[in-house]
C-alpha cells in the first residue's frame, strides 16, 4: 500500500488568524502548509519563518499557479475575500475563506455560484459551528433533549482606532454587521435548525474617522419561534469577545468560545465532544476531511448563504433614515 500524499495547503494572510490556522494545521496529520502569502514578500517571509513554513510567496497568484498547492485558506482582509475566493476556485484550488465570505450579498452569491460551477470544496470560516461548546448544545437539540427558546449574545470589543487583534494598524476597516454579526446570525439558524423569518436592527452613531457604527443591536426570530438578541460594540471597555447564553426548556448554558458552563456558572466538560478543544483546528479538520472524502463540508458556502441574505436585509434597514 502506498503512503497517502500529504494535502498541500497554502495559507494566505500573515495576521492573527493566519497564525491560528498555521498552529491548527500543524496538528492535523497528512497536511503540509505548502506556502505562506501575506501583504508583501517580506511580510510573507517573516510569517513563514515564525510558523515554520518552508516557502513564502509574494502574491496569491503565485501560489494559485503552483501545481504543488491543492487548497488555500484565506485569512486575508475582508474586502479581498470574495474576489480571492473566486480566484482560488477558478485556479482549481479548494478554498476555505475566513468569515465573512463577502461584505455584500451579490459578492457572496457570486462565490456560491463559482463553487457550484467548479465542484470544488468551498467552505466558510464560521467557527462557531465547530466550537465544542456549541457542538455540545447542538447534540442535545438533535437528541430531542433540549429546545432553544432564546439566545442572548454579546459581541464586545474595545476598538476605537483601526487596529487588529494584535494591536497592529489595519489597512481596512472591520465591520460589526458583515463580520461579527455573521457569526451569530449563522449560528442561531444552525443551532435551532430553523430558518430566520424576522430580523431587525438599529445602530448607534457613526464614528467620524472610521465611518462605521460602533454599536449595534439585532433581533432575530426563527420559524420555530425561537428568538435571538445580539448586542455588538466596539466601544466596550471590559471583557472582550463573544458570549452566548442559551435559554431553553431544560436548561440555561453560557458558551465562551470553546468553554461551556451552566446558568449557575458550573463548568461542563466538553473534552469528549471532538478530537480537539480548539474550534479553529476542528474547522480546519472539516475542510481537510471534506477534500479527502469528496463531499460538501459543514459550513460550505452554500450552507451559510442564508446568513448573508439576512445581513443584507439588516443592512437595508440600517440604511433607511430614522422615521422614513
PDB file of C-alpha atoms in Angstrom:
ATOM      1  CA  UNK A   1       0.000   0.000   0.000  1.00  0.00           C
ATOM      2  CA  UNK A   2       1.416   3.387  -0.973  1.00  0.00           C
ATOM      3  CA  UNK A   3       1.537   6.157   1.554  1.00  0.00           C
ATOM      4  CA  UNK A   4      -1.126   8.810   1.066  1.00  0.00           C
ATOM      5  CA  UNK A   5       0.301  12.035  -0.338  1.00  0.00           C
ATOM      6  CA  UNK A   6       0.039  14.998   2.042  1.00  0.00           C
ATOM      7  CA  UNK A   7      -2.678  17.541   1.349  1.00  0.00           C
ATOM      8  CA  UNK A   8      -0.793  20.697   0.429  1.00  0.00           C
ATOM      9  CA  UNK A   9      -2.438  23.868   1.694  1.00  0.00           C
ATOM     10  CA  UNK A  10      -1.312  27.444   1.084  1.00  0.00           C
ATOM     11  CA  UNK A  11      -2.093  29.921   3.855  1.00  0.00           C
ATOM     12  CA  UNK A  12      -2.880  33.482   2.751  1.00  0.00           C
ATOM     13  CA  UNK A  13      -2.793  36.093   5.488  1.00  0.00           C
ATOM     14  CA  UNK A  14       0.001  36.683   7.965  1.00  0.00           C
ATOM     15  CA  UNK A  15      -2.064  38.220  10.769  1.00  0.00           C
ATOM     16  CA  UNK A  16      -3.624  36.919  13.976  1.00  0.00           C
ATOM     17  CA  UNK A  17      -5.947  34.448  12.295  1.00  0.00           C
ATOM     18  CA  UNK A  18      -3.307  33.271   9.866  1.00  0.00           C
ATOM     19  CA  UNK A  19      -1.228  32.281  12.904  1.00  0.00           C
ATOM     20  CA  UNK A  20      -4.220  30.417  14.416  1.00  0.00           C
ATOM     21  CA  UNK A  21      -4.670  28.418  11.207  1.00  0.00           C
ATOM     22  CA  UNK A  22      -0.938  27.696  10.952  1.00  0.00           C
ATOM     23  CA  UNK A  23      -0.941  26.287  14.500  1.00  0.00           C
ATOM     24  CA  UNK A  24      -4.082  24.244  13.786  1.00  0.00           C
ATOM     25  CA  UNK A  25      -2.749  22.773  10.537  1.00  0.00           C
ATOM     26  CA  UNK A  26       0.427  21.599  12.286  1.00  0.00           C
ATOM     27  CA  UNK A  27      -1.765  19.343  14.438  1.00  0.00           C
ATOM     28  CA  UNK A  28      -3.540  17.663  11.508  1.00  0.00           C
ATOM     29  CA  UNK A  29      -1.912  14.502  10.195  1.00  0.00           C
ATOM     30  CA  UNK A  30      -1.161  14.338   6.486  1.00  0.00           C
ATOM     31  CA  UNK A  31      -1.295  18.089   5.942  1.00  0.00           C
ATOM     32  CA  UNK A  32       1.558  20.214   4.655  1.00  0.00           C
ATOM     33  CA  UNK A  33       1.463  24.011   4.699  1.00  0.00           C
ATOM     34  CA  UNK A  34       2.956  24.451   1.263  1.00  0.00           C
ATOM     35  CA  UNK A  35       3.317  28.236   1.215  1.00  0.00           C
ATOM     36  CA  UNK A  36       2.603  31.420   3.125  1.00  0.00           C
ATOM     37  CA  UNK A  37       1.280  34.559   1.439  1.00  0.00           C
ATOM     38  CA  UNK A  38       1.000  37.951   3.072  1.00  0.00           C
ATOM     39  CA  UNK A  39       0.659  41.615   2.117  1.00  0.00           C
ATOM     40  CA  UNK A  40       4.259  41.689   0.831  1.00  0.00           C
ATOM     41  CA  UNK A  41       7.037  39.208   0.188  1.00  0.00           C
ATOM     42  CA  UNK A  42       8.958  40.493   3.214  1.00  0.00           C
ATOM     43  CA  UNK A  43       5.877  40.059   5.382  1.00  0.00           C
ATOM     44  CA  UNK A  44       5.314  36.555   3.984  1.00  0.00           C
ATOM     45  CA  UNK A  45       8.949  35.598   4.690  1.00  0.00           C
ATOM     46  CA  UNK A  46       8.660  36.840   8.277  1.00  0.00           C
ATOM     47  CA  UNK A  47       5.393  34.954   8.828  1.00  0.00           C
ATOM     48  CA  UNK A  48       6.748  31.783   7.210  1.00  0.00           C
ATOM     49  CA  UNK A  49       9.820  31.872   9.445  1.00  0.00           C
ATOM     50  CA  UNK A  50       7.686  32.363  12.560  1.00  0.00           C
ATOM     51  CA  UNK A  51       5.359  29.492  11.645  1.00  0.00           C
ATOM     52  CA  UNK A  52       7.926  27.045  10.262  1.00  0.00           C
ATOM     53  CA  UNK A  53       6.579  27.211   6.701  1.00  0.00           C
ATOM     54  CA  UNK A  54       9.191  26.387   4.079  1.00  0.00           C
ATOM     55  CA  UNK A  55       8.008  28.667   1.285  1.00  0.00           C
ATOM     56  CA  UNK A  56       6.994  32.329   1.235  1.00  0.00           C
ATOM     57  CA  UNK A  57       5.163  33.692  -1.804  1.00  0.00           C
ATOM     58  CA  UNK A  58       4.885  37.268  -2.958  1.00  0.00           C
ATOM     59  CA  UNK A  59       1.299  37.002  -4.174  1.00  0.00           C
ATOM     60  CA  UNK A  60      -1.759  34.784  -4.145  1.00  0.00           C
ATOM     61  CA  UNK A  61      -1.471  34.462  -7.928  1.00  0.00           C
ATOM     62  CA  UNK A  62       1.936  32.834  -7.467  1.00  0.00           C
ATOM     63  CA  UNK A  63       0.590  30.014  -5.307  1.00  0.00           C
ATOM     64  CA  UNK A  64      -2.521  29.572  -7.441  1.00  0.00           C
ATOM     65  CA  UNK A  65      -0.252  28.849 -10.392  1.00  0.00           C
ATOM     66  CA  UNK A  66       1.687  26.209  -8.431  1.00  0.00           C
ATOM     67  CA  UNK A  67       0.934  22.543  -9.085  1.00  0.00           C
ATOM     68  CA  UNK A  68       2.184  21.657  -5.605  1.00  0.00           C
ATOM     69  CA  UNK A  69      -0.729  23.515  -3.948  1.00  0.00           C
ATOM     70  CA  UNK A  70      -4.037  21.651  -3.555  1.00  0.00           C
ATOM     71  CA  UNK A  71      -6.011  24.101  -1.447  1.00  0.00           C
ATOM     72  CA  UNK A  72      -5.919  27.586   0.044  1.00  0.00           C
ATOM     73  CA  UNK A  73      -7.052  29.026   3.366  1.00  0.00           C
ATOM     74  CA  UNK A  74      -7.803  32.743   3.119  1.00  0.00           C
ATOM     75  CA  UNK A  75      -7.212  34.708   6.334  1.00  0.00           C
ATOM     76  CA  UNK A  76      -6.837  37.963   4.430  1.00  0.00           C
ATOM     77  CA  UNK A  77      -8.589  41.343   4.878  1.00  0.00           C
ATOM     78  CA  UNK A  78     -12.377  41.233   4.487  1.00  0.00           C
ATOM     79  CA  UNK A  79     -12.506  43.395   1.320  1.00  0.00           C
ATOM     80  CA  UNK A  80     -10.410  40.754  -0.506  1.00  0.00           C
ATOM     81  CA  UNK A  81     -12.408  37.661   0.488  1.00  0.00           C
ATOM     82  CA  UNK A  82     -14.963  37.408  -2.311  1.00  0.00           C
ATOM     83  CA  UNK A  83     -12.568  38.090  -5.196  1.00  0.00           C
ATOM     84  CA  UNK A  84      -9.853  35.827  -3.776  1.00  0.00           C
ATOM     85  CA  UNK A  85     -12.330  33.001  -3.166  1.00  0.00           C
ATOM     86  CA  UNK A  86     -13.384  33.106  -6.803  1.00  0.00           C
ATOM     87  CA  UNK A  87      -9.749  33.299  -7.946  1.00  0.00           C
ATOM     88  CA  UNK A  88      -8.891  30.160  -5.937  1.00  0.00           C
ATOM     89  CA  UNK A  89     -11.807  28.224  -7.395  1.00  0.00           C
ATOM     90  CA  UNK A  90     -11.029  29.391 -10.937  1.00  0.00           C
ATOM     91  CA  UNK A  91      -7.477  28.091 -10.458  1.00  0.00           C
ATOM     92  CA  UNK A  92      -8.794  24.671  -9.449  1.00  0.00           C
ATOM     93  CA  UNK A  93      -7.946  25.005  -5.740  1.00  0.00           C
ATOM     94  CA  UNK A  94     -10.209  24.021  -2.883  1.00  0.00           C
ATOM     95  CA  UNK A  95     -10.765  27.042  -0.648  1.00  0.00           C
ATOM     96  CA  UNK A  96     -11.667  27.935   2.907  1.00  0.00           C
ATOM     97  CA  UNK A  97     -12.336  31.646   3.402  1.00  0.00           C
ATOM     98  CA  UNK A  98     -12.419  33.249   6.814  1.00  0.00           C
ATOM     99  CA  UNK A  99     -15.578  34.993   7.897  1.00  0.00           C
ATOM    100  CA  UNK A 100     -17.146  36.958   6.286  1.00  0.00           C
ATOM    101  CA  UNK A 101     -17.309  35.336   2.860  1.00  0.00           C
ATOM    102  CA  UNK A 102     -18.131  38.764   1.458  1.00  0.00           C
ATOM    103  CA  UNK A 103     -19.281  42.215   2.532  1.00  0.00           C
ATOM    104  CA  UNK A 104     -22.305  42.206   0.216  1.00  0.00           C
ATOM    105  CA  UNK A 105     -24.945  39.694  -0.825  1.00  0.00           C
ATOM    106  CA  UNK A 106     -24.137  39.826  -4.581  1.00  0.00           C
ATOM    107  CA  UNK A 107     -20.490  39.012  -3.832  1.00  0.00           C
ATOM    108  CA  UNK A 108     -21.480  36.134  -1.544  1.00  0.00           C
ATOM    109  CA  UNK A 109     -23.824  34.790  -4.215  1.00  0.00           C
ATOM    110  CA  UNK A 110     -21.038  35.019  -6.813  1.00  0.00           C
ATOM    111  CA  UNK A 111     -18.795  32.893  -4.571  1.00  0.00           C
ATOM    112  CA  UNK A 112     -21.510  30.247  -4.189  1.00  0.00           C
ATOM    113  CA  UNK A 113     -22.054  30.203  -7.957  1.00  0.00           C
ATOM    114  CA  UNK A 114     -18.304  29.736  -8.521  1.00  0.00           C
ATOM    115  CA  UNK A 115     -18.255  26.810  -6.095  1.00  0.00           C
ATOM    116  CA  UNK A 116     -21.203  25.187  -7.853  1.00  0.00           C
ATOM    117  CA  UNK A 117     -19.539  25.592 -11.262  1.00  0.00           C
ATOM    118  CA  UNK A 118     -16.260  24.017 -10.202  1.00  0.00           C
ATOM    119  CA  UNK A 119     -17.491  21.315  -7.830  1.00  0.00           C
ATOM    120  CA  UNK A 120     -14.550  22.078  -5.529  1.00  0.00           C
ATOM    121  CA  UNK A 121     -14.733  22.201  -1.746  1.00  0.00           C
ATOM    122  CA  UNK A 122     -15.580  25.771  -0.796  1.00  0.00           C
ATOM    123  CA  UNK A 123     -16.017  26.446   2.896  1.00  0.00           C
ATOM    124  CA  UNK A 124     -16.534  29.475   5.124  1.00  0.00           C
ATOM    125  CA  UNK A 125     -14.811  30.024   8.461  1.00  0.00           C
ATOM    126  CA  UNK A 126     -17.994  30.049  10.547  1.00  0.00           C
ATOM    127  CA  UNK A 127     -16.068  28.760  13.556  1.00  0.00           C
ATOM    128  CA  UNK A 128     -18.984  28.746  15.999  1.00  0.00           C
ATOM    129  CA  UNK A 129     -20.372  25.655  14.238  1.00  0.00           C
ATOM    130  CA  UNK A 130     -17.227  23.815  15.350  1.00  0.00           C
ATOM    131  CA  UNK A 131     -16.520  25.087  18.880  1.00  0.00           C
ATOM    132  CA  UNK A 132     -17.010  22.141  21.287  1.00  0.00           C
ATOM    133  CA  UNK A 133     -19.245  24.305  23.495  1.00  0.00           C
ATOM    134  CA  UNK A 134     -21.728  24.890  20.684  1.00  0.00           C
ATOM    135  CA  UNK A 135     -21.410  21.311  19.451  1.00  0.00           C
ATOM    136  CA  UNK A 136     -22.475  20.123  22.937  1.00  0.00           C
ATOM    137  CA  UNK A 137     -25.651  22.206  22.763  1.00  0.00           C
ATOM    138  CA  UNK A 138     -26.383  21.104  19.199  1.00  0.00           C
ATOM    139  CA  UNK A 139     -26.118  17.427  20.163  1.00  0.00           C
ATOM    140  CA  UNK A 140     -28.675  17.901  22.930  1.00  0.00           C
ATOM    141  CA  UNK A 141     -31.024  19.617  20.459  1.00  0.00           C
ATOM    142  CA  UNK A 142     -30.544  16.839  17.891  1.00  0.00           C
ATOM    143  CA  UNK A 143     -31.260  14.196  20.549  1.00  0.00           C
ATOM    144  CA  UNK A 144     -34.567  15.864  21.423  1.00  0.00           C
ATOM    145  CA  UNK A 145     -33.315  16.673  24.932  1.00  0.00           C
ATOM    146  CA  UNK A 146     -33.255  20.438  24.541  1.00  0.00           C
ATOM    147  CA  UNK A 147     -35.226  23.085  22.677  1.00  0.00           C
ATOM    148  CA  UNK A 148     -33.728  26.556  22.349  1.00  0.00           C
ATOM    149  CA  UNK A 149     -36.183  29.276  23.322  1.00  0.00           C
ATOM    150  CA  UNK A 150     -33.802  32.217  23.213  1.00  0.00           C
ATOM    151  CA  UNK A 151     -30.182  33.075  22.539  1.00  0.00           C
ATOM    152  CA  UNK A 152     -28.776  36.197  24.168  1.00  0.00           C
ATOM    153  CA  UNK A 153     -25.414  37.131  22.659  1.00  0.00           C
ATOM    154  CA  UNK A 154     -22.893  39.861  23.419  1.00  0.00           C
ATOM    155  CA  UNK A 155     -20.073  40.636  20.976  1.00  0.00           C
ATOM    156  CA  UNK A 156     -17.854  43.233  22.616  1.00  0.00           C
ATOM    157  CA  UNK A 157     -14.517  44.792  21.676  1.00  0.00           C
ATOM    158  CA  UNK A 158     -12.650  47.976  22.529  1.00  0.00           C
ATOM    159  CA  UNK A 159     -11.626  49.172  19.085  1.00  0.00           C
ATOM    160  CA  UNK A 160     -11.894  52.944  18.724  1.00  0.00           C
ATOM    161  CA  UNK A 161      -8.934  53.030  16.351  1.00  0.00           C
ATOM    162  CA  UNK A 162      -8.225  50.892  13.297  1.00  0.00           C
ATOM    163  CA  UNK A 163      -6.163  48.130  14.926  1.00  0.00           C
ATOM    164  CA  UNK A 164      -6.307  44.343  14.592  1.00  0.00           C
ATOM    165  CA  UNK A 165      -6.365  41.708  17.344  1.00  0.00           C
ATOM    166  CA  UNK A 166      -2.571  42.035  17.707  1.00  0.00           C
ATOM    167  CA  UNK A 167      -2.757  45.812  18.151  1.00  0.00           C
ATOM    168  CA  UNK A 168      -1.356  46.437  14.658  1.00  0.00           C
ATOM    169  CA  UNK A 169      -2.686  49.084  12.251  1.00  0.00           C
ATOM    170  CA  UNK A 170      -5.150  47.803   9.667  1.00  0.00           C
ATOM    171  CA  UNK A 171      -5.295  48.851   6.020  1.00  0.00           C
ATOM    172  CA  UNK A 172      -9.056  48.192   6.047  1.00  0.00           C
ATOM    173  CA  UNK A 173     -11.939  48.726   8.460  1.00  0.00           C
ATOM    174  CA  UNK A 174     -13.666  45.927  10.359  1.00  0.00           C
ATOM    175  CA  UNK A 175     -17.476  45.851  10.495  1.00  0.00           C
ATOM    176  CA  UNK A 176     -19.887  44.828  13.234  1.00  0.00           C
ATOM    177  CA  UNK A 177     -22.604  43.653  10.821  1.00  0.00           C
ATOM    178  CA  UNK A 178     -20.843  41.835   7.980  1.00  0.00           C
ATOM    179  CA  UNK A 179     -18.123  40.306  10.136  1.00  0.00           C
ATOM    180  CA  UNK A 180     -19.078  39.951  13.784  1.00  0.00           C
ATOM    181  CA  UNK A 181     -22.859  39.623  13.497  1.00  0.00           C
ATOM    182  CA  UNK A 182     -22.383  36.965  10.817  1.00  0.00           C
ATOM    183  CA  UNK A 183     -21.137  34.507  13.446  1.00  0.00           C
ATOM    184  CA  UNK A 184     -24.315  34.754  15.488  1.00  0.00           C
ATOM    185  CA  UNK A 185     -26.803  35.050  12.620  1.00  0.00           C
ATOM    186  CA  UNK A 186     -25.480  31.799  11.138  1.00  0.00           C
ATOM    187  CA  UNK A 187     -25.196  30.032  14.495  1.00  0.00           C
ATOM    188  CA  UNK A 188     -28.751  30.900  15.563  1.00  0.00           C
ATOM    189  CA  UNK A 189     -30.298  29.283  12.471  1.00  0.00           C
ATOM    190  CA  UNK A 190     -27.847  26.355  12.662  1.00  0.00           C
ATOM    191  CA  UNK A 191     -28.455  25.585  16.339  1.00  0.00           C
ATOM    192  CA  UNK A 192     -32.244  25.912  16.195  1.00  0.00           C
ATOM    193  CA  UNK A 193     -32.390  24.004  12.903  1.00  0.00           C
ATOM    194  CA  UNK A 194     -34.868  26.606  11.744  1.00  0.00           C
ATOM    195  CA  UNK A 195     -34.565  29.434   9.185  1.00  0.00           C
ATOM    196  CA  UNK A 196     -34.647  33.074  10.264  1.00  0.00           C
ATOM    197  CA  UNK A 197     -38.012  34.634   9.378  1.00  0.00           C
ATOM    198  CA  UNK A 198     -37.714  38.040  11.087  1.00  0.00           C
ATOM    199  CA  UNK A 199     -34.724  40.309  11.560  1.00  0.00           C
ATOM    200  CA  UNK A 200     -34.497  43.828  12.949  1.00  0.00           C
ATOM    201  CA  UNK A 201     -31.548  46.122  13.633  1.00  0.00           C
ATOM    202  CA  UNK A 202     -30.654  49.539  15.000  1.00  0.00           C
ATOM    203  CA  UNK A 203     -27.239  51.122  15.271  1.00  0.00           C
ATOM    204  CA  UNK A 204     -25.551  53.862  17.233  1.00  0.00           C
ATOM    205  CA  UNK A 205     -23.634  56.918  15.994  1.00  0.00           C
ATOM    206  CA  UNK A 206     -21.200  56.616  13.082  1.00  0.00           C
ATOM    207  CA  UNK A 207     -17.555  57.026  14.085  1.00  0.00           C
ATOM    208  CA  UNK A 208     -16.262  60.280  12.478  1.00  0.00           C
ATOM    209  CA  UNK A 209     -12.989  58.718  11.306  1.00  0.00           C
ATOM    210  CA  UNK A 210     -13.736  55.010  10.832  1.00  0.00           C
ATOM    211  CA  UNK A 211     -17.055  55.668   9.105  1.00  0.00           C
ATOM    212  CA  UNK A 212     -18.813  52.738  10.812  1.00  0.00           C
ATOM    213  CA  UNK A 213     -21.334  52.307  13.600  1.00  0.00           C
ATOM    214  CA  UNK A 214     -19.556  51.417  16.823  1.00  0.00           C
ATOM    215  CA  UNK A 215     -22.649  49.943  18.487  1.00  0.00           C
ATOM    216  CA  UNK A 216     -25.452  47.791  17.126  1.00  0.00           C
ATOM    217  CA  UNK A 217     -28.474  45.831  18.339  1.00  0.00           C
ATOM    218  CA  UNK A 218     -30.031  42.974  16.343  1.00  0.00           C
ATOM    219  CA  UNK A 219     -33.189  40.919  16.929  1.00  0.00           C
ATOM    220  CA  UNK A 220     -33.851  37.627  15.139  1.00  0.00           C
ATOM    221  CA  UNK A 221     -36.703  35.131  15.109  1.00  0.00           C
ATOM    222  CA  UNK A 222     -36.598  31.623  13.678  1.00  0.00           C
ATOM    223  CA  UNK A 223     -39.516  29.811  12.093  1.00  0.00           C
ATOM    224  CA  UNK A 224     -39.572  27.616  15.211  1.00  0.00           C
ATOM    225  CA  UNK A 225     -40.483  30.672  17.292  1.00  0.00           C
ATOM    226  CA  UNK A 226     -37.085  30.902  18.998  1.00  0.00           C
ATOM    227  CA  UNK A 227     -35.653  34.407  19.341  1.00  0.00           C
ATOM    228  CA  UNK A 228     -32.149  35.866  19.473  1.00  0.00           C
ATOM    229  CA  UNK A 229     -30.973  39.187  20.871  1.00  0.00           C
ATOM    230  CA  UNK A 230     -27.497  40.267  19.761  1.00  0.00           C
ATOM    231  CA  UNK A 231     -25.649  43.277  21.161  1.00  0.00           C
ATOM    232  CA  UNK A 232     -22.420  44.373  19.465  1.00  0.00           C
ATOM    233  CA  UNK A 233     -19.954  47.108  20.367  1.00  0.00           C
ATOM    234  CA  UNK A 234     -16.512  48.402  19.502  1.00  0.00           C
ATOM    235  CA  UNK A 235     -16.842  50.807  22.475  1.00  0.00           C
ATOM    236  CA  UNK A 236     -16.902  48.247  25.282  1.00  0.00           C
ATOM    237  CA  UNK A 237     -14.151  48.745  27.862  1.00  0.00           C
ATOM    238  CA  UNK A 238     -14.221  45.409  29.660  1.00  0.00           C
ATOM    239  CA  UNK A 239     -14.101  41.681  28.928  1.00  0.00           C
ATOM    240  CA  UNK A 240     -13.672  41.244  25.175  1.00  0.00           C
ATOM    241  CA  UNK A 241     -15.089  38.611  22.870  1.00  0.00           C
ATOM    242  CA  UNK A 242     -18.445  36.973  22.185  1.00  0.00           C
ATOM    243  CA  UNK A 243     -20.534  35.352  24.903  1.00  0.00           C
ATOM    244  CA  UNK A 244     -23.567  33.205  24.118  1.00  0.00           C
ATOM    245  CA  UNK A 245     -26.376  32.478  26.580  1.00  0.00           C
ATOM    246  CA  UNK A 246     -28.666  29.634  25.520  1.00  0.00           C
ATOM    247  CA  UNK A 247     -32.032  29.693  27.275  1.00  0.00           C
ATOM    248  CA  UNK A 248     -34.013  26.521  26.663  1.00  0.00           C
ATOM    249  CA  UNK A 249     -36.787  24.356  28.010  1.00  0.00           C
ATOM    250  CA  UNK A 250     -34.476  22.134  30.077  1.00  0.00           C
ATOM    251  CA  UNK A 251     -31.558  24.361  30.980  1.00  0.00           C
ATOM    252  CA  UNK A 252     -29.523  27.517  30.505  1.00  0.00           C
ATOM    253  CA  UNK A 253     -25.959  27.398  29.193  1.00  0.00           C
ATOM    254  CA  UNK A 254     -23.254  30.003  28.584  1.00  0.00           C
ATOM    255  CA  UNK A 255     -20.719  29.388  25.825  1.00  0.00           C
ATOM    256  CA  UNK A 256     -17.485  31.348  25.787  1.00  0.00           C
ATOM    257  CA  UNK A 257     -15.660  30.200  22.666  1.00  0.00           C
ATOM    258  CA  UNK A 258     -14.619  26.592  23.407  1.00  0.00           C
ATOM    259  CA  UNK A 259     -15.770  26.637  27.070  1.00  0.00           C
ATOM    260  CA  UNK A 260     -19.277  25.943  28.408  1.00  0.00           C
ATOM    261  CA  UNK A 261     -20.932  26.498  31.789  1.00  0.00           C
ATOM    262  CA  UNK A 262     -24.461  26.198  33.159  1.00  0.00           C
ATOM    263  CA  UNK A 263     -26.612  29.193  34.016  1.00  0.00           C
ATOM    264  CA  UNK A 264     -25.221  28.859  37.538  1.00  0.00           C
ATOM    265  CA  UNK A 265     -21.656  29.118  36.145  1.00  0.00           C
ATOM    266  CA  UNK A 266     -20.902  25.424  36.745  1.00  0.00           C
ATOM    267  CA  UNK A 267     -18.336  24.089  34.223  1.00  0.00           C
ATOM    268  CA  UNK A 268     -19.468  21.481  31.696  1.00  0.00           C
ATOM    269  CA  UNK A 269     -16.833  19.039  30.455  1.00  0.00           C
ATOM    270  CA  UNK A 270     -16.741  19.234  26.649  1.00  0.00           C
ATOM    271  CA  UNK A 271     -13.390  17.442  26.284  1.00  0.00           C
ATOM    272  CA  UNK A 272     -15.013  14.357  24.763  1.00  0.00           C
ATOM    273  CA  UNK A 273     -17.072  16.206  22.167  1.00  0.00           C
ATOM    274  CA  UNK A 274     -14.424  16.100  19.443  1.00  0.00           C
ATOM    275  CA  UNK A 275     -10.766  15.333  18.836  1.00  0.00           C
ATOM    276  CA  UNK A 276      -9.691  18.811  19.925  1.00  0.00           C
ATOM    277  CA  UNK A 277     -10.864  21.659  22.149  1.00  0.00           C
ATOM    278  CA  UNK A 278      -9.740  24.214  19.542  1.00  0.00           C
ATOM    279  CA  UNK A 279     -12.577  25.381  17.285  1.00  0.00           C
ATOM    280  CA  UNK A 280     -10.198  26.623  14.580  1.00  0.00           C
ATOM    281  CA  UNK A 281      -8.486  23.241  14.444  1.00  0.00           C
ATOM    282  CA  UNK A 282     -11.846  21.451  14.189  1.00  0.00           C
ATOM    283  CA  UNK A 283     -12.859  23.828  11.407  1.00  0.00           C
ATOM    284  CA  UNK A 284      -9.643  23.070   9.515  1.00  0.00           C
ATOM    285  CA  UNK A 285     -10.069  19.333  10.102  1.00  0.00           C
ATOM    286  CA  UNK A 286     -13.502  19.518   8.478  1.00  0.00           C
ATOM    287  CA  UNK A 287     -12.002  21.309   5.464  1.00  0.00           C
ATOM    288  CA  UNK A 288      -9.317  18.649   5.085  1.00  0.00           C
ATOM    289  CA  UNK A 289     -11.780  15.763   5.559  1.00  0.00           C
ATOM    290  CA  UNK A 290     -14.219  17.158   3.000  1.00  0.00           C
ATOM    291  CA  UNK A 291     -11.449  17.416   0.395  1.00  0.00           C
ATOM    292  CA  UNK A 292     -10.218  13.867   1.060  1.00  0.00           C
ATOM    293  CA  UNK A 293     -13.727  12.417   1.079  1.00  0.00           C
ATOM    294  CA  UNK A 294     -15.005  14.411  -1.888  1.00  0.00           C
ATOM    295  CA  UNK A 295     -18.035  15.780  -0.032  1.00  0.00           C
ATOM    296  CA  UNK A 296     -19.685  19.043   0.965  1.00  0.00           C
ATOM    297  CA  UNK A 297     -18.227  20.401   4.199  1.00  0.00           C
ATOM    298  CA  UNK A 298     -20.137  21.687   7.174  1.00  0.00           C
ATOM    299  CA  UNK A 299     -20.228  25.492   6.686  1.00  0.00           C
ATOM    300  CA  UNK A 300     -19.978  25.225   2.915  1.00  0.00           C
ATOM    301  CA  UNK A 301     -20.561  28.490   1.075  1.00  0.00           C
ATOM    302  CA  UNK A 302     -23.998  27.245   0.028  1.00  0.00           C
ATOM    303  CA  UNK A 303     -24.947  26.390   3.619  1.00  0.00           C
ATOM    304  CA  UNK A 304     -24.036  29.809   5.002  1.00  0.00           C
ATOM    305  CA  UNK A 305     -25.582  31.878   2.181  1.00  0.00           C
ATOM    306  CA  UNK A 306     -28.879  32.387   4.103  1.00  0.00           C
ATOM    307  CA  UNK A 307     -26.856  34.190   6.770  1.00  0.00           C
ATOM    308  CA  UNK A 308     -25.643  36.720   4.200  1.00  0.00           C
ATOM    309  CA  UNK A 309     -29.190  37.223   2.923  1.00  0.00           C
ATOM    310  CA  UNK A 310     -30.209  38.162   6.458  1.00  0.00           C
ATOM    311  CA  UNK A 311     -27.220  40.511   6.804  1.00  0.00           C
ATOM    312  CA  UNK A 312     -28.178  42.225   3.538  1.00  0.00           C
ATOM    313  CA  UNK A 313     -31.728  42.707   4.834  1.00  0.00           C
ATOM    314  CA  UNK A 314     -30.386  44.204   8.054  1.00  0.00           C
ATOM    315  CA  UNK A 315     -28.059  46.493   6.096  1.00  0.00           C
ATOM    316  CA  UNK A 316     -31.041  47.827   4.124  1.00  0.00           C
ATOM    317  CA  UNK A 317     -32.848  48.547   7.391  1.00  0.00           C
ATOM    318  CA  UNK A 318     -29.855  50.379   8.826  1.00  0.00           C
ATOM    319  CA  UNK A 319     -29.517  52.478   5.660  1.00  0.00           C
ATOM    320  CA  UNK A 320     -33.102  53.699   5.969  1.00  0.00           C
ATOM    321  CA  UNK A 321     -33.281  57.110   7.714  1.00  0.00           C
ATOM    322  CA  UNK A 322     -34.950  57.072  11.118  1.00  0.00           C
ATOM    323  CA  UNK A 323     -38.631  57.946  10.743  1.00  0.00           C
ATOM    324  CA  UNK A 324     -38.669  57.247   6.985  1.00  0.00           C
TER     325      UNK A 324
END
